Coordinates of C-alpha atoms in Angstrom, one line a residue:
Chain A
M1 CA 88.9 42.4 87.6
V2 CA 91.2 45.9 88.1
T3 CA 88.1 48.0 87.3
V4 CA 85.8 46.4 89.3
Y5 CA 88.2 46.1 92.2
Y6 CA 88.6 50.0 91.7
E7 CA 84.8 50.1 91.7
K8 CA 84.0 48.5 94.7
R9 CA 86.5 50.4 96.6
H10 CA 85.3 53.9 95.3
H11 CA 81.6 52.7 96.2
Q12 CA 82.8 51.6 99.9
G13 CA 84.9 55.3 100.1
R14 CA 81.8 57.3 99.1
E15 CA 79.8 54.8 102.2
R16 CA 82.1 55.7 104.3
F17 CA 82.2 59.5 103.2
F18 CA 77.9 59.5 103.0
I19 CA 78.1 57.6 107.0
I20 CA 80.9 60.0 108.6
T21 CA 79.5 63.4 106.8
T22 CA 76.0 62.1 108.0
I23 CA 77.1 61.1 111.7
C24 CA 79.2 64.6 112.5
V25 CA 76.7 67.1 111.0
L26 CA 73.7 65.4 113.0
L27 CA 75.9 65.9 116.5
S28 CA 76.8 69.2 115.7
L29 CA 72.9 69.8 114.9
A30 CA 72.6 67.9 118.5
A31 CA 75.4 70.0 120.3
A32 CA 73.5 73.2 118.7
V33 CA 69.9 71.8 119.8
I34 CA 71.5 71.2 123.6
F35 CA 73.2 74.3 123.8
S36 CA 70.0 76.6 122.3
Y37 CA 68.3 75.0 125.6
L38 CA 71.0 75.2 127.7
Y39 CA 71.9 78.2 127.5
P40 CA 70.4 81.3 129.2
Y41 CA 69.5 83.6 126.2
D42 CA 67.3 86.5 126.5
G43 CA 68.3 88.3 123.3
L44 CA 69.2 91.4 125.6
D45 CA 72.5 91.5 124.9
I46 CA 72.7 94.8 122.8
G47 CA 76.3 96.6 122.1
E48 CA 78.3 97.4 119.5
V49 CA 77.7 96.4 116.2
I50 CA 81.1 94.6 114.6
P51 CA 80.8 93.7 110.9
F52 CA 80.5 90.2 110.4
L53 CA 79.7 88.9 113.9
T54 CA 76.6 91.2 115.2
D55 CA 73.5 92.0 113.9
I56 CA 72.4 95.6 114.0
D57 CA 71.5 96.0 117.6
G58 CA 74.6 94.4 118.1
R59 CA 74.0 91.4 119.5
N60 CA 76.2 88.3 119.3
L61 CA 74.6 87.2 115.2
I62 CA 76.9 83.5 115.8
L63 CA 75.4 82.6 119.2
R64 CA 71.8 83.9 117.4
V65 CA 71.9 81.9 114.4
I66 CA 72.9 78.9 116.9
I67 CA 70.0 79.3 119.6
G68 CA 68.0 79.8 116.3
V69 CA 68.0 75.8 115.3
K70 CA 65.6 75.4 118.3
A71 CA 63.3 77.7 116.8
Y72 CA 62.6 74.5 113.7
F73 CA 64.4 71.6 115.7
L74 CA 61.3 70.2 118.0
P75 CA 58.2 71.5 115.6
G76 CA 60.3 69.8 112.8
I77 CA 60.4 66.7 114.7
L78 CA 56.8 67.3 115.8
A79 CA 55.9 67.1 112.3
I80 CA 57.9 64.3 111.6
C81 CA 56.1 62.3 114.6
I82 CA 52.7 63.6 113.1
S83 CA 53.5 63.1 109.3
T84 CA 55.2 58.7 110.5
L85 CA 52.1 58.4 112.4
F86 CA 49.3 59.3 110.1
G87 CA 51.0 58.5 106.7
T88 CA 51.2 55.3 108.3
A89 CA 48.0 54.7 108.9
L90 CA 46.7 56.2 105.6
G91 CA 49.2 54.2 103.8
I92 CA 48.2 50.7 105.4
A93 CA 44.2 51.2 104.8
A94 CA 45.2 52.0 101.2
G95 CA 47.5 49.0 100.8
G96 CA 44.5 46.5 100.7
I97 CA 46.4 43.8 102.8
W98 CA 43.0 42.6 104.4
T99 CA 40.2 41.3 102.5
G100 CA 36.6 42.3 103.0
I101 CA 34.4 44.9 102.5
I102 CA 35.2 46.9 105.3
S103 CA 39.0 47.3 104.0
K104 CA 37.8 48.0 101.0
V105 CA 35.4 51.1 101.9
L106 CA 38.9 52.2 103.7
N107 CA 41.1 51.5 101.1
F108 CA 38.7 53.8 99.1
F109 CA 38.7 56.8 101.8
A110 CA 42.4 56.0 102.7
R111 CA 42.7 56.5 99.2
T112 CA 40.3 59.8 98.6
I113 CA 41.7 61.8 101.5
M114 CA 45.3 61.3 100.8
D115 CA 43.9 62.7 97.6
V116 CA 42.9 65.6 99.2
L117 CA 45.3 66.8 101.9
E118 CA 48.0 66.1 98.7
S119 CA 45.5 69.4 96.6
F120 CA 45.7 71.5 100.0
P121 CA 48.2 74.5 98.9
K122 CA 50.3 74.8 102.6
Y123 CA 50.2 78.4 103.1
L124 CA 46.8 79.0 102.3
I125 CA 45.5 76.1 104.9
I126 CA 48.3 77.4 107.3
L127 CA 46.4 81.0 107.0
L128 CA 43.4 79.4 106.9
M129 CA 44.5 77.9 110.5
I130 CA 46.1 81.5 112.1
T131 CA 42.9 83.1 111.0
I132 CA 40.6 80.4 113.3
I133 CA 42.6 79.3 115.9
P134 CA 42.6 81.9 118.8
H135 CA 46.3 82.1 119.8
P136 CA 48.1 80.6 116.8
N137 CA 51.5 78.8 117.5
F138 CA 53.9 77.3 115.8
Y139 CA 53.5 74.1 117.0
Q140 CA 49.9 73.8 115.6
I141 CA 51.2 75.1 112.4
V142 CA 53.6 72.3 112.0
I143 CA 50.8 69.7 113.3
V144 CA 49.1 70.4 110.1
L145 CA 51.7 70.3 107.9
G146 CA 52.8 66.7 109.2
I147 CA 49.0 65.8 108.2
I148 CA 49.3 67.1 105.4
N149 CA 52.9 65.9 104.2
S150 CA 51.5 62.4 105.7
A151 CA 49.8 62.1 102.3
K152 CA 53.0 61.8 100.2
L153 CA 55.0 59.0 102.7
G154 CA 51.1 57.6 102.6
K155 CA 51.3 57.2 99.2
M156 CA 55.1 55.4 99.1
I157 CA 53.6 53.0 101.8
M158 CA 50.4 51.9 99.9
E159 CA 52.7 51.6 96.8
K160 CA 55.3 49.5 99.1
I161 CA 52.6 47.1 100.6
I162 CA 50.7 46.4 97.2
S163 CA 54.3 45.8 95.4
L164 CA 55.0 43.7 98.3
K165 CA 51.8 41.9 99.0
K166 CA 52.5 39.7 96.4
R167 CA 55.7 38.2 97.2
E168 CA 57.2 35.2 98.2
F169 CA 58.1 35.8 101.3
I170 CA 54.6 37.5 102.3
E171 CA 52.8 34.5 100.9
A172 CA 55.8 32.2 103.0
T173 CA 54.7 33.9 106.1
E174 CA 50.9 34.3 105.6
A175 CA 51.4 30.3 105.4
L176 CA 53.3 30.0 108.4
G177 CA 50.4 31.7 110.3
I178 CA 51.9 34.7 111.2
K179 CA 49.3 36.9 112.0
K180 CA 48.4 40.0 109.3
Y181 CA 49.7 42.8 112.2
D182 CA 53.3 41.3 112.2
I183 CA 53.7 41.0 109.0
I184 CA 52.8 44.7 108.2
L185 CA 54.2 46.1 111.1
R186 CA 57.6 44.1 111.1
H187 CA 57.8 42.3 107.3
I188 CA 56.8 45.4 105.3
L189 CA 57.2 48.4 107.6
F190 CA 60.0 48.0 109.8
Y191 CA 62.4 45.6 106.9
N192 CA 61.2 47.7 103.9
C193 CA 59.9 50.8 104.9
S194 CA 62.6 52.4 106.6
P195 CA 64.4 54.5 103.9
L196 CA 60.6 55.7 103.3
Y197 CA 60.6 57.1 106.8
L198 CA 64.2 58.7 106.3
V199 CA 63.9 60.4 102.8
Q200 CA 60.4 61.4 104.5
A201 CA 62.1 63.6 108.1
S202 CA 64.5 64.9 105.9
V203 CA 62.3 66.6 103.3
I204 CA 60.2 67.5 106.2
M205 CA 63.1 69.0 108.5
A206 CA 63.9 71.3 105.7
E207 CA 60.6 72.1 104.6
V208 CA 59.9 73.5 108.1
I209 CA 62.9 75.5 107.8
L210 CA 61.2 77.1 105.3
I211 CA 57.8 77.2 106.4
E212 CA 59.3 79.3 109.3
I213 CA 61.1 81.8 107.4
G214 CA 58.4 82.6 105.4
L215 CA 56.0 82.8 108.5
S216 CA 58.4 85.5 110.7
Y217 CA 58.3 86.9 107.0
I218 CA 54.4 87.1 106.8
G219 CA 54.6 88.1 110.7
S220 CA 56.9 90.5 110.1
V221 CA 54.8 92.4 107.1
S222 CA 51.3 91.9 109.0
N223 CA 49.8 94.5 110.6
W224 CA 47.4 92.7 112.4
G225 CA 49.3 90.0 114.4
L226 CA 49.8 87.0 111.7
G227 CA 53.1 86.1 113.1
V228 CA 53.3 82.4 114.6
T229 CA 56.6 82.0 115.3
I230 CA 59.5 83.0 117.4
R231 CA 59.1 87.0 117.9
E232 CA 62.1 89.0 118.8
P233 CA 63.9 89.3 121.0
N234 CA 64.1 85.8 120.5
P235 CA 66.1 84.2 117.5
S236 CA 65.1 81.9 114.7
W237 CA 66.4 81.5 111.7
G238 CA 63.0 83.4 110.3
N239 CA 63.2 86.4 112.6
I240 CA 67.3 86.8 112.3
L241 CA 66.6 86.9 108.3
V242 CA 63.5 89.0 107.9
M243 CA 65.7 91.7 110.4
A244 CA 69.0 91.6 107.7
A245 CA 67.0 91.6 105.2
N246 CA 65.3 95.2 106.0
H247 CA 69.0 96.2 106.6
F248 CA 70.6 94.3 103.2
S249 CA 71.7 97.6 101.7
N250 CA 73.5 99.2 104.4
A251 CA 74.9 95.9 106.2
W252 CA 74.5 92.8 103.7
W253 CA 77.2 91.0 105.4
M254 CA 74.3 90.2 108.1
S255 CA 72.2 88.0 106.0
V256 CA 75.3 86.2 105.0
I257 CA 75.7 84.0 108.5
P258 CA 71.9 82.8 108.8
L259 CA 71.5 82.3 105.2
L260 CA 75.0 80.4 105.0
A261 CA 73.1 77.9 108.0
V262 CA 69.6 78.1 106.5
I263 CA 71.2 76.7 103.5
G264 CA 74.0 74.4 104.4
N265 CA 71.0 72.8 106.6
I266 CA 68.8 72.5 104.3
L267 CA 70.9 71.1 101.7
F268 CA 72.7 68.2 104.5
F269 CA 68.5 67.2 104.6
Y270 CA 68.2 67.1 100.6
W271 CA 71.8 65.1 100.3
V272 CA 70.7 62.8 102.9
S273 CA 67.2 62.4 101.5
D274 CA 69.4 62.1 97.6
Q275 CA 72.0 59.6 99.2
I276 CA 69.3 57.2 100.6
N277 CA 67.3 57.6 96.9
K278 CA 70.3 56.4 95.7
R279 CA 70.6 53.4 97.4
Y280 CA 67.5 52.5 98.1
G281 CA 65.4 53.6 95.0
V282 CA 62.6 55.6 96.8
T283 CA 62.7 58.5 93.9
A284 CA 61.2 56.2 91.6
Q285 CA 58.5 54.9 93.3
V286 CA 57.7 59.1 95.1
D287 CA 57.5 60.8 91.5
R288 CA 55.8 58.1 90.2
L289 CA 53.2 58.5 92.2
Chain B
M1 CA 36.2 48.5 73.1
S2 CA 37.2 51.4 70.9
K3 CA 39.9 54.0 71.9
A4 CA 36.9 57.1 72.6
A5 CA 34.7 54.5 74.5
G6 CA 37.6 53.3 77.0
I7 CA 38.8 56.8 77.2
S8 CA 34.6 58.1 78.3
K9 CA 34.9 55.2 80.4
V10 CA 37.8 56.7 82.5
L11 CA 36.6 60.1 82.1
V12 CA 33.7 58.9 84.2
E13 CA 35.7 57.6 86.9
E14 CA 38.0 60.3 87.2
V15 CA 35.8 62.8 87.2
T16 CA 33.8 60.7 89.8
R17 CA 36.8 60.8 91.8
F18 CA 37.5 64.7 91.4
V19 CA 33.8 65.2 92.4
F20 CA 34.0 63.0 95.4
V21 CA 37.3 64.8 96.4
L22 CA 36.1 68.0 96.2
F23 CA 33.7 66.7 98.3
I24 CA 35.3 65.2 100.8
A25 CA 37.6 68.5 100.8
S26 CA 34.9 71.3 101.5
I27 CA 33.8 68.3 104.2
M28 CA 37.6 68.9 105.9
V29 CA 37.6 72.4 105.8
F30 CA 34.5 73.2 106.7
T31 CA 34.4 71.0 110.1
L32 CA 37.3 73.0 110.6
V33 CA 36.3 76.2 110.8
Y34 CA 32.6 75.0 112.4
A35 CA 34.9 73.3 115.0
S36 CA 37.1 76.9 116.0
P37 CA 36.0 78.7 118.6
K38 CA 36.5 81.5 116.6
G39 CA 33.1 81.2 114.6
T40 CA 33.0 84.5 112.3
V41 CA 30.9 82.9 109.5
L42 CA 29.3 80.3 111.0
N43 CA 26.8 80.5 114.4
K44 CA 26.8 77.6 116.8
K45 CA 23.1 77.9 116.9
D46 CA 22.2 76.0 114.0
S47 CA 23.7 71.9 113.4
W48 CA 27.1 71.4 111.6
M49 CA 24.4 69.7 108.7
T50 CA 22.5 72.5 108.4
Q51 CA 24.9 75.0 107.9
Y52 CA 27.2 72.7 105.7
S53 CA 23.9 71.5 103.2
S54 CA 23.1 75.5 103.1
W55 CA 26.8 76.3 102.4
M56 CA 27.1 73.6 100.4
Q57 CA 23.3 74.5 98.0
K58 CA 24.3 77.9 97.1
I59 CA 28.1 76.5 95.9
V60 CA 26.5 74.0 93.6
L61 CA 22.9 75.4 92.4
H62 CA 24.4 79.0 92.4
Q63 CA 27.8 79.5 92.5
D64 CA 27.5 81.6 95.5
M65 CA 30.4 81.1 98.0
G66 CA 29.3 84.0 99.5
D67 CA 30.1 87.9 100.6
T68 CA 33.5 89.0 102.1
I69 CA 33.8 91.0 105.2
Y70 CA 33.5 94.0 102.9
Q71 CA 29.9 93.0 101.1
E72 CA 31.5 91.5 97.8
K73 CA 31.1 88.5 96.3
V74 CA 33.4 85.6 96.9
N75 CA 33.6 83.9 94.0
A76 CA 33.2 86.8 91.7
L77 CA 36.5 88.9 93.9
V78 CA 38.4 85.4 94.1
S79 CA 38.3 84.6 90.0
S80 CA 38.9 88.3 88.7
K81 CA 42.5 87.9 91.1
A82 CA 43.2 84.1 90.0
K83 CA 44.0 85.1 86.6
N84 CA 46.7 87.2 88.0
S85 CA 48.0 84.4 89.6
F86 CA 47.5 81.9 87.5
F87 CA 49.8 83.8 84.9
L88 CA 52.7 83.8 87.4
I89 CA 51.8 80.3 87.9
T90 CA 52.6 80.0 84.2
L91 CA 55.4 81.8 83.6
A92 CA 56.9 80.0 87.1
I93 CA 56.0 76.7 85.2
L94 CA 58.2 77.9 82.2
V95 CA 61.2 79.3 84.0
S96 CA 61.4 76.1 86.3
I97 CA 61.3 73.8 83.3
S98 CA 63.4 75.6 81.3
L99 CA 66.0 75.9 83.9
S100 CA 65.9 71.9 84.8
L101 CA 66.4 70.9 80.8
L102 CA 69.3 73.2 81.5
W103 CA 70.6 71.6 84.3
V104 CA 70.5 68.7 83.1
W105 CA 72.0 69.2 79.6
L106 CA 74.6 70.7 81.8
F107 CA 74.8 67.6 83.9
Y108 CA 75.5 64.8 81.1
R109 CA 78.2 67.6 79.5
L110 CA 79.6 67.7 83.4
E111 CA 79.8 64.9 84.6
P112 CA 83.6 63.5 83.3
Y113 CA 84.2 66.4 85.7
P114 CA 83.6 65.2 89.2
I115 CA 84.8 68.1 91.1
F116 CA 83.1 70.9 89.1
H117 CA 80.3 69.0 88.4
G118 CA 79.7 68.7 92.3
M119 CA 80.3 72.6 92.8
V120 CA 78.3 73.8 90.1
K121 CA 75.4 71.4 91.6
V122 CA 75.6 72.6 95.0
I123 CA 75.6 76.5 94.1
V124 CA 71.8 75.2 91.8
Y125 CA 70.4 73.6 95.2
G126 CA 72.1 76.3 97.0
I127 CA 70.3 79.2 95.2
S128 CA 67.3 77.4 94.7
V129 CA 66.5 76.8 98.6
T130 CA 67.4 80.5 99.3
P131 CA 64.3 81.5 101.3
V132 CA 62.3 83.1 98.6
F133 CA 61.5 86.4 100.5
L134 CA 65.2 86.7 100.8
A135 CA 65.8 86.7 97.0
G136 CA 63.0 89.5 96.1
Y137 CA 64.3 91.7 98.5
L138 CA 67.6 91.3 96.9
F139 CA 66.4 91.4 93.4
I140 CA 64.1 94.9 94.2
L141 CA 67.2 96.2 95.9
V142 CA 69.1 95.7 92.9
S143 CA 67.5 96.6 90.2
S144 CA 66.1 99.6 92.3
E145 CA 69.2 101.4 93.6
K146 CA 71.5 99.7 91.2
F147 CA 70.0 99.7 87.9
H148 CA 67.1 102.2 88.4
I149 CA 64.6 99.6 87.0
K150 CA 61.3 100.8 88.1
L151 CA 58.8 98.5 89.0
T152 CA 55.4 99.4 88.7
M153 CA 51.9 97.9 89.0
D154 CA 50.7 98.5 85.6
M155 CA 49.6 95.0 84.1
A156 CA 49.9 96.5 80.5
E157 CA 53.7 96.0 81.2
G158 CA 52.5 92.5 82.0
I159 CA 55.2 89.9 80.9
R160 CA 58.5 92.4 82.3
Y161 CA 56.6 93.0 86.1
Y162 CA 55.8 89.4 86.3
L163 CA 59.1 88.3 85.0
I164 CA 61.1 88.2 88.0
P165 CA 58.4 86.9 90.7
G166 CA 57.4 84.4 88.3
L167 CA 61.9 83.8 88.2
L168 CA 61.3 83.7 92.1
L169 CA 58.6 81.7 92.2
G170 CA 60.1 79.1 89.8
V171 CA 63.0 78.3 91.4
G172 CA 62.7 79.7 95.4
D173 CA 62.4 77.3 98.0
G174 CA 63.4 74.4 96.8
F175 CA 60.8 73.8 93.8
L176 CA 63.4 74.3 91.5
G177 CA 65.8 71.9 93.2
E178 CA 62.5 69.4 93.5
M179 CA 61.8 69.9 89.6
I180 CA 65.4 69.1 88.5
R181 CA 65.2 66.1 90.5
H182 CA 62.4 65.1 89.0
I183 CA 63.2 66.0 85.4
Q184 CA 66.5 64.0 85.9
T185 CA 64.7 61.0 87.5
E186 CA 61.8 60.6 84.3
I187 CA 64.8 61.4 81.8
K188 CA 66.8 58.5 83.1
G189 CA 64.1 56.4 83.3
I190 CA 62.8 57.1 79.5
T191 CA 66.5 56.9 78.1
S192 CA 67.1 53.5 79.6
E193 CA 64.1 51.5 78.8
N194 CA 64.6 48.8 76.0
Y195 CA 62.6 50.6 72.9
M196 CA 65.6 53.8 73.5
L197 CA 68.2 51.6 73.7
M198 CA 67.1 50.4 70.4
A199 CA 65.8 53.5 68.6
K200 CA 69.2 54.6 69.8
A201 CA 71.7 51.5 68.3
K202 CA 69.7 51.9 64.9
G203 CA 70.6 55.6 64.7
A204 CA 66.6 56.5 65.0
S205 CA 65.9 60.2 65.9
F206 CA 66.1 60.2 70.1
W207 CA 63.1 63.2 70.0
K208 CA 60.6 61.7 67.7
H209 CA 61.0 58.6 70.2
I210 CA 60.8 60.6 73.1
R211 CA 58.1 63.1 72.7
Y212 CA 55.4 61.3 73.6
D213 CA 56.6 60.3 76.7
L214 CA 57.6 63.9 77.3
I215 CA 54.5 65.5 77.0
I216 CA 53.2 62.7 80.1
Q217 CA 56.1 63.3 82.3
T218 CA 55.8 67.1 81.7
L219 CA 52.2 67.1 82.0
R220 CA 53.0 64.8 85.5
I221 CA 55.3 67.3 86.9
I222 CA 52.8 70.5 86.7
S223 CA 49.9 68.6 88.0
S224 CA 52.4 67.4 90.9
R225 CA 53.8 70.5 91.8
A226 CA 50.4 72.5 91.5
T227 CA 49.8 72.8 95.4
M228 CA 53.4 74.1 96.2
L229 CA 53.1 76.4 93.0
I230 CA 49.9 78.2 94.2
S231 CA 51.0 77.9 97.8
G232 CA 54.1 80.1 96.5
T233 CA 52.2 82.4 95.2
V234 CA 51.6 83.6 98.7
I235 CA 55.1 85.2 99.4
I236 CA 55.6 85.9 96.1
E237 CA 52.6 88.1 96.0
I238 CA 53.1 90.1 98.9
I239 CA 56.8 90.8 98.3
F240 CA 56.0 92.5 95.0
N241 CA 52.4 93.4 96.2
L242 CA 50.7 91.6 93.1
D243 CA 47.1 91.8 92.9
G244 CA 46.7 87.8 92.9
I245 CA 45.3 85.4 95.0
G246 CA 47.9 84.9 96.8
N247 CA 47.9 88.6 98.3
L248 CA 43.9 88.2 99.0
A249 CA 44.4 85.4 101.1
F250 CA 46.8 87.1 103.1
N251 CA 44.5 90.7 103.1
A252 CA 41.9 87.7 103.9
A253 CA 43.8 86.6 106.9
E254 CA 45.0 90.1 107.9
T255 CA 40.9 91.0 108.4
R256 CA 39.8 88.1 109.5
D257 CA 37.7 86.8 106.6
V258 CA 37.1 83.5 107.3
N259 CA 34.0 83.0 103.9
L260 CA 37.0 84.7 101.5
L261 CA 39.7 81.8 102.7
L262 CA 37.2 79.3 102.8
G263 CA 36.8 80.1 98.8
I264 CA 40.0 80.4 97.8
L265 CA 40.8 77.5 99.2
I266 CA 38.5 75.5 97.3
L267 CA 38.9 77.1 94.5
S268 CA 42.6 76.1 94.9
V269 CA 41.4 72.8 95.5
F270 CA 39.4 72.9 92.6
V271 CA 42.1 74.1 90.3
V272 CA 44.4 71.2 91.3
G273 CA 41.8 68.5 91.5
L274 CA 41.3 70.0 87.4
V275 CA 44.9 69.6 86.6
N276 CA 45.6 66.1 87.8
L277 CA 42.0 65.2 86.2
V278 CA 43.2 66.4 83.0
N279 CA 46.9 65.4 83.3
R280 CA 45.4 61.7 83.8
M281 CA 43.6 62.0 81.0
V282 CA 45.9 63.3 78.4
A283 CA 47.9 60.9 79.5
I284 CA 45.5 58.2 79.0
W285 CA 44.6 59.4 75.5
I286 CA 48.6 59.1 74.5
D287 CA 49.3 55.7 76.0
P288 CA 46.1 53.9 76.8
R289 CA 48.2 50.9 78.4
L290 CA 48.2 53.6 81.7
K291 CA 44.6 52.9 82.5
A292 CA 45.7 49.2 83.9
N293 CA 47.9 51.2 86.1
G294 CA 45.9 53.4 87.6

């Protein structure tokens, strides 16, 4: 009895810790985003080099890291929206909740499209997009990223619909005469798939950060303008890290602050996704697809 | 129905699915290129249908993906580079699986000490999400400046030269973290099965009962992470100047060689599809019950 009581208290404590930490980090992220859009920064505050505080041109490193948040934040949100939209459509089409020949054809095509999207290596398709778009920018790239990532969400929603459509409460709603789209939107997507969306959103956000850094690097080594991310003097975590990496041997500390920001952010998104997984058992579904 | 007959039926289904996926992928990438304003390969005079059918005809009947801007055959060039990338990816998979298993072993050992366990977890995940180009720069700097190790392009040194890129590909950009999560979930899933609990209670060998499941899960992990690894080769091969498809894709993008990029992309989709096919067939061969689950 006592053990059960302590376990319950321990569980409640962890639950509270998760909620408070998530709210605090999200609030500080929101503050950083608002600050980055409101602060008039031109990236030309060149001055004296101070270890741990400035970059190689003497610009305020911490300020640049904070303003660098906007390089990934809105693109990340866009990728999440695109992925949610396409993933939901694909998942519903592949879930086969309707009957009839059109539904079966749709089902087959949706599954195939998800298989196709999953087999595209991301950097290769991004390079193709950079090549064929006249003046590519990072927003166009994240649209592609969102579409490719929609396959995973689509498969999760498909599995959820397949497992739920035979449950009693869905049969009951059908017997009550509730319309199919209402069953899908309210009873399946809203009440049962919310954790899937949260997991997908946090994973995509982490991925957009890494892709932005990777593309900044590709842009820096390219001789023919493959750079699609924010360019100097405006800061992004990618170009701050690329610049710092070039001066690693004489100013290693320049990499530390942006690297900590990157690792901290990505770990936070992974942690949120893990916590939601633990509570709702999403991982088991994701990895078994 | 005998096991072989059942397998051959599934094989036909899976091959049909594989061909259909390739077909849809080819339509998607071709349409993307056709719709773009920069049609360096495709001219807008002919219709989409005419150009697509002639492109597909060349690929299917003559295994010809066209020429690069330097008048080399795309398929010959891509297949010559693919073996280096294959070697790199194989190394990355081995590194990643070994490190993940080591972590899972450590995870169970450290479970009684939650603070220490949490710290190790943060360090491992932190290393895993370090941007791969920065880790690559660091490795090159440390190996050349501190230890005076000369990184040569000589393939005769093979494994020595590919070891660091393989390690980075298997660890960086969040790959190790994903792998650890996947393996941990699978091992937890297997060990909580009733037959495993019964085997444990009877004192039977753990590995004897787990070996088939382990093969299926390992193949599943490799097939689900194949795209991520092929994608990861781009950055790794640029950093270490390796002569693989990642570097080739980068150079193709630099020279705006759309034909070569299309070839690389179609070949990658083909390889990923093939890996998925092999994974499904081996899994069904080992455990025919998986057929029913799709």
